[in-house]
Tab-separated table of C-alpha atoms and ligand atoms in Angstrom:
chain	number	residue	atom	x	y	z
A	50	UNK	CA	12.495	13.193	-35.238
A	51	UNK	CA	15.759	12.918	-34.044
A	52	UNK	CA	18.273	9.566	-35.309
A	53	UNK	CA	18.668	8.130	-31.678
A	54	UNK	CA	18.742	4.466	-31.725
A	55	UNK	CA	14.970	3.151	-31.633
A	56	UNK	CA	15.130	2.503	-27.826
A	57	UNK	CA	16.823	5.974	-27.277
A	58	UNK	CA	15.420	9.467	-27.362
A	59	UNK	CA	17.095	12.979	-27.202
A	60	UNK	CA	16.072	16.273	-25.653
A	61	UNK	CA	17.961	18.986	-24.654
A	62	UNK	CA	18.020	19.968	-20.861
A	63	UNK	CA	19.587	23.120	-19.968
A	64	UNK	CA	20.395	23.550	-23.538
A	65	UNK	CA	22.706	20.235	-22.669
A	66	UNK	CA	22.227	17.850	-25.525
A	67	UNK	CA	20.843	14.515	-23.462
A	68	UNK	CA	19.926	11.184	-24.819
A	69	UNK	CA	17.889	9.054	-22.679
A	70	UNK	CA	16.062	5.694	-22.857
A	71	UNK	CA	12.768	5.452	-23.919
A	72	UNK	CA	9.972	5.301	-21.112
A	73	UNK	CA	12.100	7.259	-18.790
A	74	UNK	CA	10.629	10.295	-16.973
A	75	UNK	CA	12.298	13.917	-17.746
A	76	UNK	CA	13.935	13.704	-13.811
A	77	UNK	CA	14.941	10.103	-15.199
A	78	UNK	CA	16.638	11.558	-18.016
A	79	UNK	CA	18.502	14.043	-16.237
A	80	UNK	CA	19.593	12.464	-13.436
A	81	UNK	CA	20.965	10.240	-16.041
A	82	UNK	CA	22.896	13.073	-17.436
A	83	UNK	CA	24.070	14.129	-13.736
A	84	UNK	CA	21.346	17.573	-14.378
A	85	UNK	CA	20.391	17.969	-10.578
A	86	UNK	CA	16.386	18.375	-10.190
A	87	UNK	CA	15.965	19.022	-6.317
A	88	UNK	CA	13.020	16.360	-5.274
A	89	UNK	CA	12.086	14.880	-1.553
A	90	UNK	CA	9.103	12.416	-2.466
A	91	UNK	CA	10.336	10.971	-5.753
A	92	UNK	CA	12.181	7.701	-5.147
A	93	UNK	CA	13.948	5.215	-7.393
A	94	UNK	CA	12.305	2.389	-5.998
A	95	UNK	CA	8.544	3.803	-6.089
A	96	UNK	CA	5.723	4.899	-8.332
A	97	UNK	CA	5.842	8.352	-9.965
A	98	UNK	CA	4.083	10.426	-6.909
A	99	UNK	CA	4.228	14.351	-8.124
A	100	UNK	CA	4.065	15.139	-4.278
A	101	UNK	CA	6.044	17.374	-3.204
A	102	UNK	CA	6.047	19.474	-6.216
A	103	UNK	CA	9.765	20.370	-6.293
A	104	UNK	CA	10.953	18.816	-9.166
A	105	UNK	CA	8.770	21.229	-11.506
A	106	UNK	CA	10.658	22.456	-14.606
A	107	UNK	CA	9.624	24.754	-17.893
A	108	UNK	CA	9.200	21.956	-20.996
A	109	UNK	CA	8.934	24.184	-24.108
A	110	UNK	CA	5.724	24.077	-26.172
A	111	UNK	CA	4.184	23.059	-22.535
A	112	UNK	CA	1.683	24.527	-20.554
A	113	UNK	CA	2.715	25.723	-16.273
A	114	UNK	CA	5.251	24.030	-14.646
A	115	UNK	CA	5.107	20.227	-15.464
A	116	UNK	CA	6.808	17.583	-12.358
A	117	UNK	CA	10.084	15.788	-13.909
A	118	UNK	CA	9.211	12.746	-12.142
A	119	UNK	CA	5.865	12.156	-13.187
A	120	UNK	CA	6.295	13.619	-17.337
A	121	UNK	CA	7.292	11.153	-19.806
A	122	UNK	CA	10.189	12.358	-21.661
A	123	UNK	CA	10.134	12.417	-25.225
A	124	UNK	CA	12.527	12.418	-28.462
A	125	UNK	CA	12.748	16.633	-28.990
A	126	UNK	CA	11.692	17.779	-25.665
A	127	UNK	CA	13.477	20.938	-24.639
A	128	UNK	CA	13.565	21.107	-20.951
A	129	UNK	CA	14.498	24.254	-18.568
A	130	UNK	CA	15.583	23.392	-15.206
A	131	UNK	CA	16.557	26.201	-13.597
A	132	UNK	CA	14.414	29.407	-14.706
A	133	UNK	CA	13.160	32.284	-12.384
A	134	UNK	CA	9.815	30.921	-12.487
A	135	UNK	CA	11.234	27.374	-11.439
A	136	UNK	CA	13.218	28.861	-8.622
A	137	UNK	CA	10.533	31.183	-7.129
A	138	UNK	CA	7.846	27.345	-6.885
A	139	UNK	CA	10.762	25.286	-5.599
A	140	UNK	CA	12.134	28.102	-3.217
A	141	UNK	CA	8.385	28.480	-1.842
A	142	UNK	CA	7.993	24.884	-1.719
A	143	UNK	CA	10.990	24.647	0.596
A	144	UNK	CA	10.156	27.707	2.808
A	145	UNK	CA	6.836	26.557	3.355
A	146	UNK	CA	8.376	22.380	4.723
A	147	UNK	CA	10.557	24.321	6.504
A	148	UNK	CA	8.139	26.194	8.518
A	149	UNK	CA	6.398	23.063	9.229
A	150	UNK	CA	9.749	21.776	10.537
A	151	UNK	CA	11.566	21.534	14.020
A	152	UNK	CA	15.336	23.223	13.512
A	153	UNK	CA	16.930	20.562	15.629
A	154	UNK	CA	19.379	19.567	12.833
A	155	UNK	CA	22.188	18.808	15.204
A	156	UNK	CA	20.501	16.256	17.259
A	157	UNK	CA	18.542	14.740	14.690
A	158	UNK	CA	19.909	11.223	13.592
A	159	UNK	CA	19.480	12.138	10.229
A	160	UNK	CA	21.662	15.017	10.539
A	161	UNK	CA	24.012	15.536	7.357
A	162	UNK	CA	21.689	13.210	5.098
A	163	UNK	CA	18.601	14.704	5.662
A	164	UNK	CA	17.387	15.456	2.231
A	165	UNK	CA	15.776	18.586	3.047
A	166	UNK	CA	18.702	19.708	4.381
A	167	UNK	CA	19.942	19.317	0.994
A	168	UNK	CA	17.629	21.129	-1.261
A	169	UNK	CA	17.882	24.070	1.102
A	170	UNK	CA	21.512	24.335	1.172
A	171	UNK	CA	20.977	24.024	-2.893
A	172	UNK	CA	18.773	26.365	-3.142
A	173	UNK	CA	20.744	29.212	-0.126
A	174	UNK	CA	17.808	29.059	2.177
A	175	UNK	CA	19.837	29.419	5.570
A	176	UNK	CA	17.311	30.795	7.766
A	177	UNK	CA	13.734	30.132	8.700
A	178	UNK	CA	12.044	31.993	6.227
A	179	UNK	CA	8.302	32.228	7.029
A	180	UNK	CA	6.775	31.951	10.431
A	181	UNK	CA	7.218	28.497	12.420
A	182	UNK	CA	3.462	27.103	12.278
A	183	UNK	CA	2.299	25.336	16.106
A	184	UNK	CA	2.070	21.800	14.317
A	185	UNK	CA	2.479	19.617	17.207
A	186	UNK	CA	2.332	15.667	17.481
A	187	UNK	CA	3.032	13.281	20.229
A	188	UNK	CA	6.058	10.680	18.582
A	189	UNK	CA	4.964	6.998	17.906
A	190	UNK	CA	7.343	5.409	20.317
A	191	UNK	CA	5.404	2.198	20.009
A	192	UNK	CA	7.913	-0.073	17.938
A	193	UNK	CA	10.689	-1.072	19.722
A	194	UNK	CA	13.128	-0.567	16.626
A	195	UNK	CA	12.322	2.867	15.303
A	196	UNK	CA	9.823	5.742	16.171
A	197	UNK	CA	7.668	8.135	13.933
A	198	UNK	CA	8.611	11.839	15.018
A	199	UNK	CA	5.550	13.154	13.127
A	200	UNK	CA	6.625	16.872	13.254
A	201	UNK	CA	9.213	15.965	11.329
A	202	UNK	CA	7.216	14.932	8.265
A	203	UNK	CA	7.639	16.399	5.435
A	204	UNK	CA	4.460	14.519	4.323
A	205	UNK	CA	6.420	13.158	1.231
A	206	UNK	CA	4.285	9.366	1.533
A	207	UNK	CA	7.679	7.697	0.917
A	208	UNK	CA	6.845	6.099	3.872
A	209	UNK	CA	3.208	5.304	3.062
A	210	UNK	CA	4.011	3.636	-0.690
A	211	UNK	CA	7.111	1.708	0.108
A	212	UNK	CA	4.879	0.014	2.788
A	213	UNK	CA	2.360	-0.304	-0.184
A	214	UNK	CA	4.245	-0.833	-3.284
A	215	UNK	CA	7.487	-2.855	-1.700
A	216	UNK	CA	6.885	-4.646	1.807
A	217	UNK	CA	2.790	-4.729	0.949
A	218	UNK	CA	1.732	-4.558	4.021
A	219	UNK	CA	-0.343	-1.119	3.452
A	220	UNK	CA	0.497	-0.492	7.835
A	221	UNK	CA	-0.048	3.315	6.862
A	222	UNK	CA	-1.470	5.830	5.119
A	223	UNK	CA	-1.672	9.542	4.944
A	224	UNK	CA	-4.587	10.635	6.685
A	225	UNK	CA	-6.333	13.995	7.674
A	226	UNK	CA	-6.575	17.186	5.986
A	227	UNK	CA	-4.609	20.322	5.946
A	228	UNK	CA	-2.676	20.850	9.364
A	229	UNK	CA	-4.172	17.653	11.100
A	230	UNK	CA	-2.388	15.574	8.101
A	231	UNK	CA	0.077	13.157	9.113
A	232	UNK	CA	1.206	9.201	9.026
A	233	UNK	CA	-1.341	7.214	10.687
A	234	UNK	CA	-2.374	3.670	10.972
A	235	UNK	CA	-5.613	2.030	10.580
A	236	UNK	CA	-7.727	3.583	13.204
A	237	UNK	CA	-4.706	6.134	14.183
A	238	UNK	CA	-3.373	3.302	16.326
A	239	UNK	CA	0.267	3.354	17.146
A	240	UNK	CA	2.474	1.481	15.330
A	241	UNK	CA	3.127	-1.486	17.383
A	242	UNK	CA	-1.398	-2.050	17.507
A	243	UNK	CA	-1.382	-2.146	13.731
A	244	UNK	CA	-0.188	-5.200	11.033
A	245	UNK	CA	3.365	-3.158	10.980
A	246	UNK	CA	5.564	-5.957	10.408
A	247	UNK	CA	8.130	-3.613	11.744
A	248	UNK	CA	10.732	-4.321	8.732
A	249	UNK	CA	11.671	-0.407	8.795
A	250	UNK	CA	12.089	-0.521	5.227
A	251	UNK	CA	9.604	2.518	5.419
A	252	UNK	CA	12.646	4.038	7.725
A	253	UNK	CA	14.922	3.813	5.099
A	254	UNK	CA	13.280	5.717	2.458
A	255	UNK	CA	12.392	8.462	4.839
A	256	UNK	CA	14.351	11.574	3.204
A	257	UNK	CA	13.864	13.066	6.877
A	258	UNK	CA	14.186	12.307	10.281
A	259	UNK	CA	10.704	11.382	10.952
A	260	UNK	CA	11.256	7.704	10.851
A	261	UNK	CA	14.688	7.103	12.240
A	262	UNK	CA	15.635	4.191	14.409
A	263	UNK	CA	16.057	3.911	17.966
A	264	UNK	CA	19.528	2.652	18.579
A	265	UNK	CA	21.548	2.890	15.456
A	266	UNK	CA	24.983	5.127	15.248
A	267	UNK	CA	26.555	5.983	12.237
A	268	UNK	CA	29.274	3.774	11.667
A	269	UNK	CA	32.964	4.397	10.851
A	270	UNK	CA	33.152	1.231	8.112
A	271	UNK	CA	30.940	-1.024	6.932
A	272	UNK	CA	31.546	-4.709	6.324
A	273	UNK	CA	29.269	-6.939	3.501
A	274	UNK	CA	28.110	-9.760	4.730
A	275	UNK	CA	25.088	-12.167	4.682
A	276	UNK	CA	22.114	-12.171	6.790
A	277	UNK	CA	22.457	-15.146	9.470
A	278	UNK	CA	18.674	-15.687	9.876
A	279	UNK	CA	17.386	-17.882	6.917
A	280	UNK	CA	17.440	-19.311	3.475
A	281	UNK	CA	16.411	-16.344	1.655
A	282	UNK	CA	20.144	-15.082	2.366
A	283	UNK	CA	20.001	-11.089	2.079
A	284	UNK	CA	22.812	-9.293	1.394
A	285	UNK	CA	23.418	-6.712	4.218
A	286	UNK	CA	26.315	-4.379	5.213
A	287	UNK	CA	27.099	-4.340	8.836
A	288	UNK	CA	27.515	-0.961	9.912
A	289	UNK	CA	31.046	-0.996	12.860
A	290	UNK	CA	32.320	1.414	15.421
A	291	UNK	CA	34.536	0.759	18.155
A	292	UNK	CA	33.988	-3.083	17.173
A	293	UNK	CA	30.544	-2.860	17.650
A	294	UNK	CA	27.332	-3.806	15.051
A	295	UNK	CA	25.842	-0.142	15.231
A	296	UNK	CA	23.803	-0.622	12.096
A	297	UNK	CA	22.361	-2.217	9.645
A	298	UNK	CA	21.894	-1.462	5.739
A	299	UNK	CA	20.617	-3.913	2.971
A	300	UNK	CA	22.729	-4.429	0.432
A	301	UNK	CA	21.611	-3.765	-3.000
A	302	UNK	CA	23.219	-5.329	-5.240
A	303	UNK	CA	22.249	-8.714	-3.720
A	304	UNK	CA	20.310	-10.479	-6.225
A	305	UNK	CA	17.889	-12.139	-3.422
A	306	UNK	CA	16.725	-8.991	-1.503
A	307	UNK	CA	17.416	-6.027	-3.715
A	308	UNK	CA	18.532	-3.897	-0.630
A	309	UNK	CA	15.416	-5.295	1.270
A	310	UNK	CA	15.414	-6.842	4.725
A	311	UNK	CA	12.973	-8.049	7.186
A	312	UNK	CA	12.529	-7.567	10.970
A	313	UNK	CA	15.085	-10.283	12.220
A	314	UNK	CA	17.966	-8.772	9.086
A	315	UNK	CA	17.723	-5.161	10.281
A	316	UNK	CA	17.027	-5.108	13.527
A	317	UNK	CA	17.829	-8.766	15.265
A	318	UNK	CA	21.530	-8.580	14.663
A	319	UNK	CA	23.381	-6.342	16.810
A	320	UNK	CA	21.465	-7.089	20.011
A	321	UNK	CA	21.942	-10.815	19.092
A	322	UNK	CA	25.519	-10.815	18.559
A	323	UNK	CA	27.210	-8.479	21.519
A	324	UNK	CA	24.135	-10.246	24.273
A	325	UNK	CA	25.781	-10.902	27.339
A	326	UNK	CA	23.723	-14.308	27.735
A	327	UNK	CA	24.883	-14.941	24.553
A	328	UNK	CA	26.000	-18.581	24.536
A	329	UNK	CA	29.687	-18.901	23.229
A	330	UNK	CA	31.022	-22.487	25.000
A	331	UNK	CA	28.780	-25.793	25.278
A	332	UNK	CA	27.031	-26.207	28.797
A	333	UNK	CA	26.808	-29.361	30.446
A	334	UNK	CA	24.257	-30.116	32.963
A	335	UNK	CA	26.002	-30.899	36.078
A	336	UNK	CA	24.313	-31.662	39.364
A	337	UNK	CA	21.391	-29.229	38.144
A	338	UNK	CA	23.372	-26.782	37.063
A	339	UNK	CA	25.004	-25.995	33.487
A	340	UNK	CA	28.212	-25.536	33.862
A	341	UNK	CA	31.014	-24.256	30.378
A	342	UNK	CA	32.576	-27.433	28.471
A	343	UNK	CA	35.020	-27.587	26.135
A	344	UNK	CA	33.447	-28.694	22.093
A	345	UNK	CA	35.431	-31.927	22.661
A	346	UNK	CA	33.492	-32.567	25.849
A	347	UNK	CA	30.310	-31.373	23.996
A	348	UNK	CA	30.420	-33.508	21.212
A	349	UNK	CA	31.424	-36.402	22.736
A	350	UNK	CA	28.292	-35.918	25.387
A	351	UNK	CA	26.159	-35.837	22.387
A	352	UNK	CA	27.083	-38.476	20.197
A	353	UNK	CA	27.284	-40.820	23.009
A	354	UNK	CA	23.979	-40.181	23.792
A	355	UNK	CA	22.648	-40.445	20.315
A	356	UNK	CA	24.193	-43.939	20.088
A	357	UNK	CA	21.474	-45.185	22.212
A	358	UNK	CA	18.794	-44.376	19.819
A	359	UNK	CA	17.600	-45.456	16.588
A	360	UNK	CA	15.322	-45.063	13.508
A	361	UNK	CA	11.463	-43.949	14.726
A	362	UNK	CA	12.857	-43.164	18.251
A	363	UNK	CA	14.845	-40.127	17.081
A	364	UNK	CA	13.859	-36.993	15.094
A	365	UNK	CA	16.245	-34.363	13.872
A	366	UNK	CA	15.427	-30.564	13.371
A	367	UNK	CA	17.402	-28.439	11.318
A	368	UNK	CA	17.691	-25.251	11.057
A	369	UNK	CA	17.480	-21.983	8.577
A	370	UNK	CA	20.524	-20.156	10.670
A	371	UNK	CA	22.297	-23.412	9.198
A	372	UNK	CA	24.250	-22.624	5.443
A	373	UNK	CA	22.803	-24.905	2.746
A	374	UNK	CA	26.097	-27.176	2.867
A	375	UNK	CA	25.501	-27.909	7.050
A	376	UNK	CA	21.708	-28.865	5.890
A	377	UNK	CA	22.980	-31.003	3.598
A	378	UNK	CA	25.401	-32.386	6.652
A	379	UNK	CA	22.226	-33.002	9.151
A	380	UNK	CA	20.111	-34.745	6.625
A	381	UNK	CA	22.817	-37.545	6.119
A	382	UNK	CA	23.613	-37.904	9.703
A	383	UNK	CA	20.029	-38.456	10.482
A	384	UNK	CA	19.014	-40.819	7.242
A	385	UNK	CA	22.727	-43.010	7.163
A	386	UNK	CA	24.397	-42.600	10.666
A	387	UNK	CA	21.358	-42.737	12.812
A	388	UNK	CA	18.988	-44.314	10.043
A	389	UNK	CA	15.586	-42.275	10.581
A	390	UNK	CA	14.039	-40.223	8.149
A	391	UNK	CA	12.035	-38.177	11.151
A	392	UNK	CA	13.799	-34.691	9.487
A	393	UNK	CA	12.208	-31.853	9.269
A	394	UNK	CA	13.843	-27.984	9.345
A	395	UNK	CA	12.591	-24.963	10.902
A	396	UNK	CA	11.569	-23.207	7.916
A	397	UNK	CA	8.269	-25.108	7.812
A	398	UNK	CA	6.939	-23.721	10.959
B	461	SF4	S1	8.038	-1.157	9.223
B	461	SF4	FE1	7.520	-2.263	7.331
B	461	SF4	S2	5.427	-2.997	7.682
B	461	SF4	FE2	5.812	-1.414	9.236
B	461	SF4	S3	5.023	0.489	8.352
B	461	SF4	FE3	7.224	0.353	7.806
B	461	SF4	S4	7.271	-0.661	5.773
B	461	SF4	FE4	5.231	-1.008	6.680
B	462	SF4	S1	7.494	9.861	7.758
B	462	SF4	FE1	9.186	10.350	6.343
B	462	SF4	S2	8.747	9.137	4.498
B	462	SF4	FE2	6.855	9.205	5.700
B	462	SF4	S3	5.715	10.933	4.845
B	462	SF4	FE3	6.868	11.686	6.610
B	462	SF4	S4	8.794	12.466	5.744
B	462	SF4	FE4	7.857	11.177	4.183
B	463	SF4	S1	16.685	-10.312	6.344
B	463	SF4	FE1	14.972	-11.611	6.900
B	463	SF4	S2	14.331	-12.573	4.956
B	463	SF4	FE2	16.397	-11.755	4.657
B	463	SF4	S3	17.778	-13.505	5.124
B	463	SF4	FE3	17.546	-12.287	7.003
B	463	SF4	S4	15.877	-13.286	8.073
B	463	SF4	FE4	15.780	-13.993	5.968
């Protein structure tokens, strides 16, 4: 037994001396110590999976070629990363996605943060090693906000378990056997037929381009902000180019949403905002038609007309694209200034 501090452990990695905390996984424990394991279904934010079968290492006193991300690390473990035998799984591993993979790198959107792209470069694989199997799926176009290129699917089930284990909505699930496996829905519906709620959280833990959205360009800065849409108040970081909202990433270090959003966060902003029918001015009917008014003109429309009413002849709606402080605003004007408690808010829909 080693003298770590009771909620510490050490093992060696790479004959690097490593102390980790207790309960985390050997890939835990060296990503900790910046030890690169290649992997492409393990995920931070998920279950232990063991899918993809990358991350195997050589533990010492250990039988085969145990996954990091699914082996409990423990206090004297001696851990080999990077032996011939490691290499020659990992390398096959790789060879064999790649085969199963269109090389359209360049006008993929996930070009230059595709994972895969990654562990190949890591490990020198630079040409197609093996021969290109005839896998062949029609794309889910269904879902007006992102699309499911199934030959790009690595089959990793990031996808599958985030919708599981984070959004739990369960919209998908591997299904089939052998080359017929892929994403599918209940009933191999498209996406848009099934209870997809279409958050695309499931998009952003692809490692791949198989889910990528439809209209999204990769920004040149990012500004944090808050998500407009209602009280839960997600932290998001809207993505900019050429003064445009191109994108839209959760923000994780927001205490409410954890880098999560929801259909209206990701995917209901940029349209939104740059709309030409967007309203910017108050519109006054006019002879039938609306016509632009200054906010003087508008207010002054409105308040005169709410002089005429009183108590149970008026009701007042608020709303969740309101901050908490406006809220707060509405529900005096309606209770002291126009003396009805007929207030209710949106959120209770
Ligand atoms: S968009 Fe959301 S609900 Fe739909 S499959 Fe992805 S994670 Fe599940
Ligand atoms: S669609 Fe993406 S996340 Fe889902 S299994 Fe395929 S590669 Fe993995
Ligand atoms: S992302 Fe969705 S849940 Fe989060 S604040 Fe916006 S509307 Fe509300």
């Amino acid at each position: 037994m080693s003298d770590a501090p009771q909620d510490k452990i050490n093992l060696t990695i790479n004959g690097q001396p490593v102390t980790a905390d207790k309960g985390m996984t050997v890939l835990e424990a060296a990503q900790a110590a910046q030890i690169y394991i290649p992997t492409l279904c393990a995920d931070p934010d998920l279950e232990p999976y063991g899918g993809c079968r990358l991350c195997v290492v050589e533990i010492e006193g250990m039988r085969g070629l145990p996954t990091a991300c699914t082996t409990p690390a423990s206090d004297g473990m001696v851990v080999h990363t990077e032996t011939p035998a490691v290499n020659e799984v990992r390398t096959t591993v790789t060879e064999l996605l790649i085969a199963d993979h269109p090389v359209e790198c360049l006008t993929c959107p996930q070009n230059q943060r595709c994972e895969l792209q990654k562990v190949a470069a890591y490990l020198g694989i630079t040409e197609q090693p093996l021969r290109r199997t005839n896998r062949l799926f029609p794309v889910d176009n269904s879902n007006p906000f992102f699309e499911l290129d199934r030959d790009k699917c690595i089959l990793c089930a990031r996808c599958t378990r985030t919708c599981s284990e984070i959004t739990c909505v369960g919209a998908i699930e591997l299904a089939y056997r052998g080359y017929e496996a892929k994403v599918a829905t209940f009933g191999d519906q498209p996406l848009m037929d099934s209870i997809c709620k279409s958050c695309g959280e499931c998009v952003t833990h692809c490692p791949v381009g198989a889910l990528a959205p439809k209209h999204a360009k990769p920004p040149t800065h990012e500004v944090a902000t808050t998500c407009p849409y209602c009280g839960v108040g997600c932290g998001m970081y809207l993505g900019i180019r050429d003064g445009h909202i191109v994108s839209v990433t959760g923000d994780r270090d927001n205490p409410a949403s954890q880098g999560r959003l929801c259909v209206k966060g990701r995917y209901g902003i940029n349209e939104f905002v740059h709309h030409p029918k967007r309203l910017t001015t108050p519109l006054i009917k006019r002879n039938g038609e609306f016509a632009e008014a200054s906010w003087d003109e508008g207010l002054d429309l409105v308040s005169e007309r709410l002089a005429n009413y009183k108590g149970d002849e008026i009701a007042v709606i608020s709303s969740a694209k309101c901050t908490n402080e406006e809220n707060y605003v509405i529900q005096k004007l309606a209770r002291t200034v126009l003396g009805t408690n007929n207030l209710d808010h949106c959120a209770r829909l």
